[in-house]
Amino acid sequence: MCGIIGHVGQRESLPILMAGLRRLEYRGYDSAGVAVLNAGQLGVVKAVGKIKSLERSLQGQEIAGSIGIAHTRWATHGEPSVTNAHPHLDSDNEIALVHNGVIENYRTLKEFLSRSGIKFVSDTDTEVLTKLVKYHYTDSLTDAVRIALGQVEGTYGIAVVSSKHPETLVAARKGSPLVIGLGDDENFVASDVSAMIEHTNRVLYLEDGEIAEITPNDYRIITIENIPTDKAVEEVNWTLDEIEKQGYDHFMLKEIYEQPSTIRAAIRGRINLEEGIARLNGLNLQYDELRRIKRVIITACGTSWHSALIGEYMIEELARIPVEVEYASEFRYRSPVFDDHTLLLAISQSGETADTLAAMREARKHGVTSLGIVNVVGSTIARESDGGVYTHAGPEIGVASTKAFTSQVMVLSMIAILLGRMRNVSVQQGQELIGLMRQLPDQIEAILKTDDKIQEIAKAYHHHDNFLYLGRGINFPAALEGALKLKEISYIHAEGYPAAEMKHGPIALIDEKMPVVVIALKDPVYDKVMSNIEQVKARNGNVIAIASEGDTEIADKVNHVIYVPRTHRLLTPILSVLPLQLLAYHIAVMRGCNVDQPRNLAKSVTVE
Ligand code: G6P
């Protein structure tokens, strides 16, 4: 999704802005641009495509200066083109503005401005906003921004500079995240901390309805109603290393390999073996409050929705509480039924997904206690929820989520144990689960050691155009996740299905050209899954099985087997998904795809 970086200080802005844009690349975009104030004139350069194209367009251009803004755009209004790319300018080239989000009433505002003779060159809502700021400008850029935003309906994270104010950067937020970074003799604004982490880890998170006026040595925050507000400076505790590839070919591969340590981080300090219980202080709920919960709704999008499905199995089985899993985008537009005993869990890696945030806000509006399971510290869902659990997976840069997914599942397993222990789960059952959870990091290491074999399988099948993924019970969502990984990064059509449901439709597709990946672990439905495998084989299908270590009989019945260590049935998706992540990764690499930045996708979807 779109990214913003802005800088004001003593140093040259352009290299800082370009480095920031490169850090934001992972979020997905189709064009980019930069504006730097150079000797009283705004120097603006934009290009379609990757940052490399922008770098090429910048060659030979003199845009020195120590205040500027830059943007990566993911088209919403108007195709990706140089004209539609940000920054946008007013007609006199005095004001430059970059924007994330959607101005919903831009047509009305455009008509309003057109009546004053203002002309438009692009198809974007952002140009309208830029010209609206100029329309209201008299002598204060901040006032002009504030008055303009008062007329706006929709969402925005914006950064604005003006040739009339060579030391002032104005930023504002409603619905699209913005962070201010405080440096020495320089300050920053960005949509994502990663864009400025090499310069500072001291940050301020803007809230909806706030406007920041930022100068090299100071900042001032007001609300859209022009009321000054105070804000605590926070320290981001991750480092540059965490957002670099460190020798791996891709971020996705690095992140897959980080999972032994991210799983350790997810449970660190949160499990008590002796008492067989998880301690999740961030939930902000006392034991008696946890006991009163009679229904759980989990809402999320994409990969996080798959972890929610796994959470449903865990919570229902351990705590015997009914759980509903809802696509956030659907949930927010229904009339969901809430009651006093409902708990809502919103799961989001980024903590910024527009639909998930809106779904959580809807629940909170109805007085429902809403907890976030979020990876990005300080993100909007984390801040607006009543409590929650950070997954602590560290920055995830690959667009296709991997380590964040397994950490979410880990957190859900701890919530399920906690809710279970408040009810029927005994100390011994809790101890058994926790003991097995602690073995998962080593078991993941063992799976990663089979990567060569997975790579061979990828080699054999990477030319295929369709894949079917099957799983049953708690591994059905793992099959969905495996299929999603493949389609996201390799553009192969892949579907996930409950294994037994295959005979109600997908079986019609099976032939030697449709590889079928089956999660067939030694669990109560093993025999049933084996008969599903027979059905595939009888139709000349090729089967790649994910099987339990020690299951020798399966090898004769399928074309390929990838073994995963044994654990508690409820924890198996954390292991079964690992080979699926690696398989998708290798297939995508072999097909020459851009693994970390798949086409059309964005890491964090902050628009509807
Ligand atoms: C986008 C990403 C997915 C992600 C989904 C939800 O579609 O490409 O990888 O699963 O958003 O994101 P969230 O940050 O809310 O988990």
PDB file of N, CA and C in Angstrom, residues 294-379:
ATOM      1  N   LYS A 294     -18.809 -15.905  26.961  1.00  0.00           N
ATOM      2  CA  LYS A 294     -19.650 -17.030  26.487  1.00  0.00           C
ATOM      3  C   LYS A 294     -19.542 -17.215  24.976  1.00  0.00           C
ATOM      4  N   ARG A 295     -18.897 -16.257  24.327  1.00  0.00           N
ATOM      5  CA  ARG A 295     -18.819 -16.332  22.869  1.00  0.00           C
ATOM      6  C   ARG A 295     -17.612 -15.522  22.414  1.00  0.00           C
ATOM      7  N   VAL A 296     -16.913 -16.036  21.416  1.00  0.00           N
ATOM      8  CA  VAL A 296     -15.746 -15.314  20.892  1.00  0.00           C
ATOM      9  C   VAL A 296     -15.953 -15.088  19.395  1.00  0.00           C
ATOM     10  N   ILE A 297     -15.718 -13.860  18.967  1.00  0.00           N
ATOM     11  CA  ILE A 297     -15.720 -13.574  17.529  1.00  0.00           C
ATOM     12  C   ILE A 297     -14.283 -13.219  17.160  1.00  0.00           C
ATOM     13  N   ILE A 298     -13.760 -13.867  16.136  1.00  0.00           N
ATOM     14  CA  ILE A 298     -12.407 -13.503  15.687  1.00  0.00           C
ATOM     15  C   ILE A 298     -12.547 -12.905  14.295  1.00  0.00           C
ATOM     16  N   THR A 299     -11.952 -11.751  14.125  1.00  0.00           N
ATOM     17  CA  THR A 299     -12.064 -11.093  12.824  1.00  0.00           C
ATOM     18  C   THR A 299     -10.673 -10.748  12.295  1.00  0.00           C
ATOM     19  N   ALA A 300     -10.512 -10.858  10.982  1.00  0.00           N
ATOM     20  CA  ALA A 300      -9.193 -10.639  10.368  1.00  0.00           C
ATOM     21  C   ALA A 300      -9.339 -10.694   8.850  1.00  0.00           C
ATOM     22  N   CYS A 301      -8.231 -10.495   8.163  1.00  0.00           N
ATOM     23  CA  CYS A 301      -8.201 -10.606   6.697  1.00  0.00           C
ATOM     24  C   CYS A 301      -6.995 -11.466   6.288  1.00  0.00           C
ATOM     25  N   GLY A 302      -7.083 -12.052   5.126  1.00  0.00           N
ATOM     26  CA  GLY A 302      -5.925 -12.740   4.519  1.00  0.00           C
ATOM     27  C   GLY A 302      -5.372 -13.847   5.390  1.00  0.00           C
ATOM     28  N   THR A 303      -4.054 -13.859   5.487  1.00  0.00           N
ATOM     29  CA  THR A 303      -3.387 -14.882   6.293  1.00  0.00           C
ATOM     30  C   THR A 303      -3.851 -14.840   7.745  1.00  0.00           C
ATOM     31  N   SER A 304      -4.066 -13.645   8.250  1.00  0.00           N
ATOM     32  CA  SER A 304      -4.502 -13.530   9.655  1.00  0.00           C
ATOM     33  C   SER A 304      -5.862 -14.204   9.840  1.00  0.00           C
ATOM     34  N   TRP A 305      -6.673 -14.197   8.802  1.00  0.00           N
ATOM     35  CA  TRP A 305      -7.977 -14.880   8.869  1.00  0.00           C
ATOM     36  C   TRP A 305      -7.771 -16.388   8.982  1.00  0.00           C
ATOM     37  N   HIS A 306      -6.730 -16.892   8.327  1.00  0.00           N
ATOM     38  CA  HIS A 306      -6.439 -18.325   8.459  1.00  0.00           C
ATOM     39  C   HIS A 306      -6.009 -18.676   9.875  1.00  0.00           C
ATOM     40  N   SER A 307      -5.221 -17.807  10.483  1.00  0.00           N
ATOM     41  CA  SER A 307      -4.831 -18.121  11.869  1.00  0.00           C
ATOM     42  C   SER A 307      -6.066 -18.059  12.765  1.00  0.00           C
ATOM     43  N   ALA A 308      -6.997 -17.157  12.425  1.00  0.00           N
ATOM     44  CA  ALA A 308      -8.240 -17.072  13.200  1.00  0.00           C
ATOM     45  C   ALA A 308      -8.996 -18.400  13.144  1.00  0.00           C
ATOM     46  N   LEU A 309      -9.019 -19.030  11.960  1.00  0.00           N
ATOM     47  CA  LEU A 309      -9.721 -20.314  11.819  1.00  0.00           C
ATOM     48  C   LEU A 309      -9.071 -21.377  12.712  1.00  0.00           C
ATOM     49  N   ILE A 310      -7.754 -21.327  12.791  1.00  0.00           N
ATOM     50  CA  ILE A 310      -7.061 -22.292  13.660  1.00  0.00           C
ATOM     51  C   ILE A 310      -7.418 -21.994  15.116  1.00  0.00           C
ATOM     52  N   GLY A 311      -7.464 -20.699  15.443  1.00  0.00           N
ATOM     53  CA  GLY A 311      -7.852 -20.293  16.800  1.00  0.00           C
ATOM     54  C   GLY A 311      -9.239 -20.801  17.165  1.00  0.00           C
ATOM     55  N   GLU A 312     -10.115 -20.839  16.181  1.00  0.00           N
ATOM     56  CA  GLU A 312     -11.476 -21.336  16.430  1.00  0.00           C
ATOM     57  C   GLU A 312     -11.436 -22.789  16.919  1.00  0.00           C
ATOM     58  N   TYR A 313     -10.660 -23.619  16.234  1.00  0.00           N
ATOM     59  CA  TYR A 313     -10.547 -25.019  16.675  1.00  0.00           C
ATOM     60  C   TYR A 313      -9.981 -25.091  18.088  1.00  0.00           C
ATOM     61  N   MET A 314      -8.960 -24.286  18.335  1.00  0.00           N
ATOM     62  CA  MET A 314      -8.272 -24.366  19.635  1.00  0.00           C
ATOM     63  C   MET A 314      -9.190 -23.930  20.771  1.00  0.00           C
ATOM     64  N   ILE A 315      -9.833 -22.779  20.577  1.00  0.00           N
ATOM     65  CA  ILE A 315     -10.640 -22.226  21.676  1.00  0.00           C
ATOM     66  C   ILE A 315     -11.884 -23.101  21.906  1.00  0.00           C
ATOM     67  N   GLU A 316     -12.491 -23.538  20.823  1.00  0.00           N
ATOM     68  CA  GLU A 316     -13.698 -24.367  21.014  1.00  0.00           C
ATOM     69  C   GLU A 316     -13.334 -25.668  21.735  1.00  0.00           C
ATOM     70  N   GLU A 317     -12.213 -26.255  21.334  1.00  0.00           N
ATOM     71  CA  GLU A 317     -11.878 -27.545  21.940  1.00  0.00           C
ATOM     72  C   GLU A 317     -11.409 -27.398  23.391  1.00  0.00           C
ATOM     73  N   LEU A 318     -10.591 -26.424  23.646  1.00  0.00           N
ATOM     74  CA  LEU A 318     -10.033 -26.323  25.004  1.00  0.00           C
ATOM     75  C   LEU A 318     -10.973 -25.602  25.961  1.00  0.00           C
ATOM     76  N   ALA A 319     -11.642 -24.558  25.480  1.00  0.00           N
ATOM     77  CA  ALA A 319     -12.447 -23.757  26.416  1.00  0.00           C
ATOM     78  C   ALA A 319     -13.941 -24.041  26.275  1.00  0.00           C
ATOM     79  N   ARG A 320     -14.321 -24.777  25.247  1.00  0.00           N
ATOM     80  CA  ARG A 320     -15.735 -25.078  24.992  1.00  0.00           C
ATOM     81  C   ARG A 320     -16.562 -23.795  24.892  1.00  0.00           C
ATOM     82  N   ILE A 321     -15.990 -22.774  24.297  1.00  0.00           N
ATOM     83  CA  ILE A 321     -16.716 -21.523  24.054  1.00  0.00           C
ATOM     84  C   ILE A 321     -16.977 -21.462  22.548  1.00  0.00           C
ATOM     85  N   PRO A 322     -18.213 -21.158  22.123  1.00  0.00           N
ATOM     86  CA  PRO A 322     -18.438 -21.046  20.686  1.00  0.00           C
ATOM     87  C   PRO A 322     -17.653 -19.890  20.073  1.00  0.00           C
ATOM     88  N   VAL A 323     -17.057 -20.166  18.936  1.00  0.00           N
ATOM     89  CA  VAL A 323     -16.226 -19.157  18.268  1.00  0.00           C
ATOM     90  C   VAL A 323     -16.746 -18.952  16.844  1.00  0.00           C
ATOM     91  N   GLU A 324     -16.838 -17.703  16.437  1.00  0.00           N
ATOM     92  CA  GLU A 324     -17.162 -17.409  15.040  1.00  0.00           C
ATOM     93  C   GLU A 324     -15.981 -16.669  14.433  1.00  0.00           C
ATOM     94  N   VAL A 325     -15.629 -17.069  13.224  1.00  0.00           N
ATOM     95  CA  VAL A 325     -14.532 -16.376  12.535  1.00  0.00           C
ATOM     96  C   VAL A 325     -15.134 -15.592  11.380  1.00  0.00           C
ATOM     97  N   GLU A 326     -14.803 -14.343  11.320  1.00  0.00           N
ATOM     98  CA  GLU A 326     -15.452 -13.450  10.357  1.00  0.00           C
ATOM     99  C   GLU A 326     -14.403 -12.733   9.508  1.00  0.00           C
ATOM    100  N   TYR A 327     -14.623 -12.702   8.198  1.00  0.00           N
ATOM    101  CA  TYR A 327     -13.828 -11.792   7.375  1.00  0.00           C
ATOM    102  C   TYR A 327     -14.173 -10.383   7.843  1.00  0.00           C
ATOM    103  N   ALA A 328     -13.182  -9.605   8.175  1.00  0.00           N
ATOM    104  CA  ALA A 328     -13.449  -8.262   8.702  1.00  0.00           C
ATOM    105  C   ALA A 328     -14.242  -7.421   7.706  1.00  0.00           C
ATOM    106  N   SER A 329     -13.952  -7.602   6.422  1.00  0.00           N
ATOM    107  CA  SER A 329     -14.608  -6.780   5.399  1.00  0.00           C
ATOM    108  C   SER A 329     -16.105  -7.070   5.325  1.00  0.00           C
ATOM    109  N   GLU A 330     -16.512  -8.289   5.674  1.00  0.00           N
ATOM    110  CA  GLU A 330     -17.920  -8.653   5.665  1.00  0.00           C
ATOM    111  C   GLU A 330     -18.579  -8.261   6.990  1.00  0.00           C
ATOM    112  N   PHE A 331     -17.876  -8.558   8.028  1.00  0.00           N
ATOM    113  CA  PHE A 331     -18.402  -8.361   9.378  1.00  0.00           C
ATOM    114  C   PHE A 331     -18.846  -6.918   9.611  1.00  0.00           C
ATOM    115  N   ARG A 332     -18.014  -5.991   9.120  1.00  0.00           N
ATOM    116  CA  ARG A 332     -18.296  -4.586   9.412  1.00  0.00           C
ATOM    117  C   ARG A 332     -19.566  -4.093   8.743  1.00  0.00           C
ATOM    118  N   TYR A 333     -19.994  -4.775   7.672  1.00  0.00           N
ATOM    119  CA  TYR A 333     -21.186  -4.321   6.974  1.00  0.00           C
ATOM    120  C   TYR A 333     -22.426  -5.173   7.248  1.00  0.00           C
ATOM    121  N   ARG A 334     -22.308  -6.119   8.152  1.00  0.00           N
ATOM    122  CA  ARG A 334     -23.501  -6.865   8.551  1.00  0.00           C
ATOM    123  C   ARG A 334     -24.087  -6.140   9.761  1.00  0.00           C
ATOM    124  N   SER A 335     -25.112  -6.750  10.339  1.00  0.00           N
ATOM    125  CA  SER A 335     -25.562  -6.206  11.624  1.00  0.00           C
ATOM    126  C   SER A 335     -25.260  -7.279  12.657  1.00  0.00           C
ATOM    127  N   PRO A 336     -24.023  -7.406  13.046  1.00  0.00           N
ATOM    128  CA  PRO A 336     -23.663  -8.515  13.922  1.00  0.00           C
ATOM    129  C   PRO A 336     -24.414  -8.419  15.257  1.00  0.00           C
ATOM    130  N   VAL A 337     -24.696  -9.576  15.797  1.00  0.00           N
ATOM    131  CA  VAL A 337     -25.387  -9.609  17.089  1.00  0.00           C
ATOM    132  C   VAL A 337     -24.323  -9.689  18.181  1.00  0.00           C
ATOM    133  N   PHE A 338     -24.378  -8.748  19.080  1.00  0.00           N
ATOM    134  CA  PHE A 338     -23.423  -8.745  20.190  1.00  0.00           C
ATOM    135  C   PHE A 338     -24.181  -8.895  21.503  1.00  0.00           C
ATOM    136  N   ASP A 339     -23.491  -9.393  22.507  1.00  0.00           N
ATOM    137  CA  ASP A 339     -24.068  -9.318  23.848  1.00  0.00           C
ATOM    138  C   ASP A 339     -22.947  -9.069  24.843  1.00  0.00           C
ATOM    139  N   ASP A 340     -23.330  -8.960  26.093  1.00  0.00           N
ATOM    140  CA  ASP A 340     -22.354  -8.571  27.118  1.00  0.00           C
ATOM    141  C   ASP A 340     -21.254  -9.604  27.334  1.00  0.00           C
ATOM    142  N   HIS A 341     -21.501 -10.817  26.879  1.00  0.00           N
ATOM    143  CA  HIS A 341     -20.523 -11.870  27.160  1.00  0.00           C
ATOM    144  C   HIS A 341     -19.684 -12.220  25.945  1.00  0.00           C
ATOM    145  N   THR A 342     -19.734 -11.348  24.942  1.00  0.00           N
ATOM    146  CA  THR A 342     -18.954 -11.611  23.724  1.00  0.00           C
ATOM    147  C   THR A 342     -17.571 -10.971  23.853  1.00  0.00           C
ATOM    148  N   LEU A 343     -16.575 -11.701  23.388  1.00  0.00           N
ATOM    149  CA  LEU A 343     -15.214 -11.153  23.303  1.00  0.00           C
ATOM    150  C   LEU A 343     -14.832 -11.126  21.830  1.00  0.00           C
ATOM    151  N   LEU A 344     -14.287 -10.002  21.398  1.00  0.00           N
ATOM    152  CA  LEU A 344     -13.826  -9.932  20.011  1.00  0.00           C
ATOM    153  C   LEU A 344     -12.304  -9.952  19.962  1.00  0.00           C
ATOM    154  N   LEU A 345     -11.776 -10.776  19.081  1.00  0.00           N
ATOM    155  CA  LEU A 345     -10.332 -10.780  18.836  1.00  0.00           C
ATOM    156  C   LEU A 345     -10.094 -10.282  17.415  1.00  0.00           C
ATOM    157  N   ALA A 346      -9.297  -9.245  17.282  1.00  0.00           N
ATOM    158  CA  ALA A 346      -8.943  -8.740  15.950  1.00  0.00           C
ATOM    159  C   ALA A 346      -7.489  -9.132  15.704  1.00  0.00           C
ATOM    160  N   ILE A 347      -7.259  -9.895  14.641  1.00  0.00           N
ATOM    161  CA  ILE A 347      -5.888 -10.364  14.367  1.00  0.00           C
ATOM    162  C   ILE A 347      -5.338  -9.616  13.164  1.00  0.00           C
ATOM    163  N   SER A 348      -4.152  -9.054  13.332  1.00  0.00           N
ATOM    164  CA  SER A 348      -3.557  -8.316  12.220  1.00  0.00           C
ATOM    165  C   SER A 348      -2.048  -8.203  12.408  1.00  0.00           C
ATOM    166  N   GLN A 349      -1.314  -8.635  11.415  1.00  0.00           N
ATOM    167  CA  GLN A 349       0.141  -8.454  11.475  1.00  0.00           C
ATOM    168  C   GLN A 349       0.471  -6.979  11.596  1.00  0.00           C
ATOM    169  N   SER A 350      -0.058  -6.193  10.663  1.00  0.00           N
ATOM    170  CA  SER A 350       0.311  -4.770  10.592  1.00  0.00           C
ATOM    171  C   SER A 350      -0.376  -3.946  11.672  1.00  0.00           C
ATOM    172  N   GLY A 351      -1.538  -4.396  12.096  1.00  0.00           N
ATOM    173  CA  GLY A 351      -2.326  -3.579  13.031  1.00  0.00           C
ATOM    174  C   GLY A 351      -2.957  -2.375  12.357  1.00  0.00           C
ATOM    175  N   GLU A 352      -2.923  -2.347  11.018  1.00  0.00           N
ATOM    176  CA  GLU A 352      -3.431  -1.183  10.297  1.00  0.00           C
ATOM    177  C   GLU A 352      -4.458  -1.551   9.233  1.00  0.00           C
ATOM    178  N   THR A 353      -4.733  -2.820   9.027  1.00  0.00           N
ATOM    179  CA  THR A 353      -5.641  -3.204   7.950  1.00  0.00           C
ATOM    180  C   THR A 353      -6.992  -2.520   8.152  1.00  0.00           C
ATOM    181  N   ALA A 354      -7.410  -1.773   7.124  1.00  0.00           N
ATOM    182  CA  ALA A 354      -8.580  -0.903   7.279  1.00  0.00           C
ATOM    183  C   ALA A 354      -9.824  -1.689   7.697  1.00  0.00           C
ATOM    184  N   ASP A 355     -10.055  -2.837   7.061  1.00  0.00           N
ATOM    185  CA  ASP A 355     -11.277  -3.589   7.363  1.00  0.00           C
ATOM    186  C   ASP A 355     -11.243  -4.166   8.781  1.00  0.00           C
ATOM    187  N   THR A 356     -10.098  -4.653   9.182  1.00  0.00           N
ATOM    188  CA  THR A 356     -10.001  -5.252  10.520  1.00  0.00           C
ATOM    189  C   THR A 356     -10.181  -4.171  11.588  1.00  0.00           C
ATOM    190  N   LEU A 357      -9.581  -3.028  11.327  1.00  0.00           N
ATOM    191  CA  LEU A 357      -9.718  -1.911  12.261  1.00  0.00           C
ATOM    192  C   LEU A 357     -11.185  -1.480  12.353  1.00  0.00           C
ATOM    193  N   ALA A 358     -11.842  -1.385  11.191  1.00  0.00           N
ATOM    194  CA  ALA A 358     -13.241  -0.956  11.184  1.00  0.00           C
ATOM    195  C   ALA A 358     -14.123  -1.976  11.902  1.00  0.00           C
ATOM    196  N   ALA A 359     -13.817  -3.267  11.698  1.00  0.00           N
ATOM    197  CA  ALA A 359     -14.609  -4.310  12.360  1.00  0.00           C
ATOM    198  C   ALA A 359     -14.447  -4.193  13.876  1.00  0.00           C
ATOM    199  N   MET A 360     -13.219  -3.949  14.301  1.00  0.00           N
ATOM    200  CA  MET A 360     -12.982  -3.818  15.743  1.00  0.00           C
ATOM    201  C   MET A 360     -13.690  -2.580  16.301  1.00  0.00           C
ATOM    202  N   ARG A 361     -13.632  -1.497  15.543  1.00  0.00           N
ATOM    203  CA  ARG A 361     -14.304  -0.266  16.009  1.00  0.00           C
ATOM    204  C   ARG A 361     -15.812  -0.498  16.134  1.00  0.00           C
ATOM    205  N   GLU A 362     -16.361  -1.236  15.172  1.00  0.00           N
ATOM    206  CA  GLU A 362     -17.799  -1.531  15.192  1.00  0.00           C
ATOM    207  C   GLU A 362     -18.150  -2.299  16.486  1.00  0.00           C
ATOM    208  N   ALA A 363     -17.340  -3.294  16.793  1.00  0.00           N
ATOM    209  CA  ALA A 363     -17.606  -4.090  18.004  1.00  0.00           C
ATOM    210  C   ALA A 363     -17.482  -3.218  19.252  1.00  0.00           C
ATOM    211  N   ARG A 364     -16.466  -2.386  19.271  1.00  0.00           N
ATOM    212  CA  ARG A 364     -16.247  -1.537  20.460  1.00  0.00           C
ATOM    213  C   ARG A 364     -17.390  -0.542  20.622  1.00  0.00           C
ATOM    214  N   LYS A 365     -17.907  -0.077  19.489  1.00  0.00           N
ATOM    215  CA  LYS A 365     -19.042   0.842  19.540  1.00  0.00           C
ATOM    216  C   LYS A 365     -20.225   0.195  20.254  1.00  0.00           C
ATOM    217  N   HIS A 366     -20.322  -1.122  20.130  1.00  0.00           N
ATOM    218  CA  HIS A 366     -21.410  -1.840  20.792  1.00  0.00           C
ATOM    219  C   HIS A 366     -21.005  -2.322  22.183  1.00  0.00           C
ATOM    220  N   GLY A 367     -19.926  -1.806  22.684  1.00  0.00           N
ATOM    221  CA  GLY A 367     -19.509  -2.135  24.044  1.00  0.00           C
ATOM    222  C   GLY A 367     -18.854  -3.500  24.176  1.00  0.00           C
ATOM    223  N   VAL A 368     -18.451  -4.110  23.064  1.00  0.00           N
ATOM    224  CA  VAL A 368     -17.836  -5.441  23.138  1.00  0.00           C
ATOM    225  C   VAL A 368     -16.340  -5.305  23.440  1.00  0.00           C
ATOM    226  N   THR A 369     -15.881  -6.021  24.439  1.00  0.00           N
ATOM    227  CA  THR A 369     -14.452  -6.011  24.751  1.00  0.00           C
ATOM    228  C   THR A 369     -13.694  -6.546  23.543  1.00  0.00           C
ATOM    229  N   SER A 370     -12.749  -5.749  23.081  1.00  0.00           N
ATOM    230  CA  SER A 370     -12.058  -6.109  21.840  1.00  0.00           C
ATOM    231  C   SER A 370     -10.558  -6.147  22.070  1.00  0.00           C
ATOM    232  N   LEU A 371      -9.976  -7.281  21.752  1.00  0.00           N
ATOM    233  CA  LEU A 371      -8.545  -7.459  21.961  1.00  0.00           C
ATOM    234  C   LEU A 371      -7.834  -7.601  20.620  1.00  0.00           C
ATOM    235  N   GLY A 372      -6.622  -7.103  20.563  1.00  0.00           N
ATOM    236  CA  GLY A 372      -5.852  -7.201  19.320  1.00  0.00           C
ATOM    237  C   GLY A 372      -4.774  -8.267  19.449  1.00  0.00           C
ATOM    238  N   ILE A 373      -4.582  -9.024  18.377  1.00  0.00           N
ATOM    239  CA  ILE A 373      -3.400  -9.894  18.286  1.00  0.00           C
ATOM    240  C   ILE A 373      -2.615  -9.295  17.121  1.00  0.00           C
ATOM    241  N   VAL A 374      -1.597  -8.551  17.465  1.00  0.00           N
ATOM    242  CA  VAL A 374      -0.983  -7.635  16.515  1.00  0.00           C
ATOM    243  C   VAL A 374       0.533  -7.798  16.562  1.00  0.00           C
ATOM    244  N   ASN A 375       1.167  -7.609  15.413  1.00  0.00           N
ATOM    245  CA  ASN A 375       2.631  -7.699  15.404  1.00  0.00           C
ATOM    246  C   ASN A 375       3.300  -6.333  15.549  1.00  0.00           C
ATOM    247  N   VAL A 376       2.769  -5.330  14.839  1.00  0.00           N
ATOM    248  CA  VAL A 376       3.460  -4.038  14.843  1.00  0.00           C
ATOM    249  C   VAL A 376       3.109  -3.241  16.109  1.00  0.00           C
ATOM    250  N   VAL A 377       4.129  -3.050  16.914  1.00  0.00           N
ATOM    251  CA  VAL A 377       3.955  -2.332  18.184  1.00  0.00           C
ATOM    252  C   VAL A 377       3.559  -0.886  17.872  1.00  0.00           C
ATOM    253  N   GLY A 378       2.569  -0.396  18.597  1.00  0.00           N
ATOM    254  CA  GLY A 378       2.157   1.002  18.430  1.00  0.00           C
ATOM    255  C   GLY A 378       1.198   1.200  17.268  1.00  0.00           C
ATOM    256  N   SER A 379       0.820   0.126  16.573  1.00  0.00           N
ATOM    257  CA  SER A 379      -0.089   0.276  15.427  1.00  0.00           C
ATOM    258  C   SER A 379      -1.490   0.628  15.914  1.00  0.00           C
TER     259      SER A 379
END
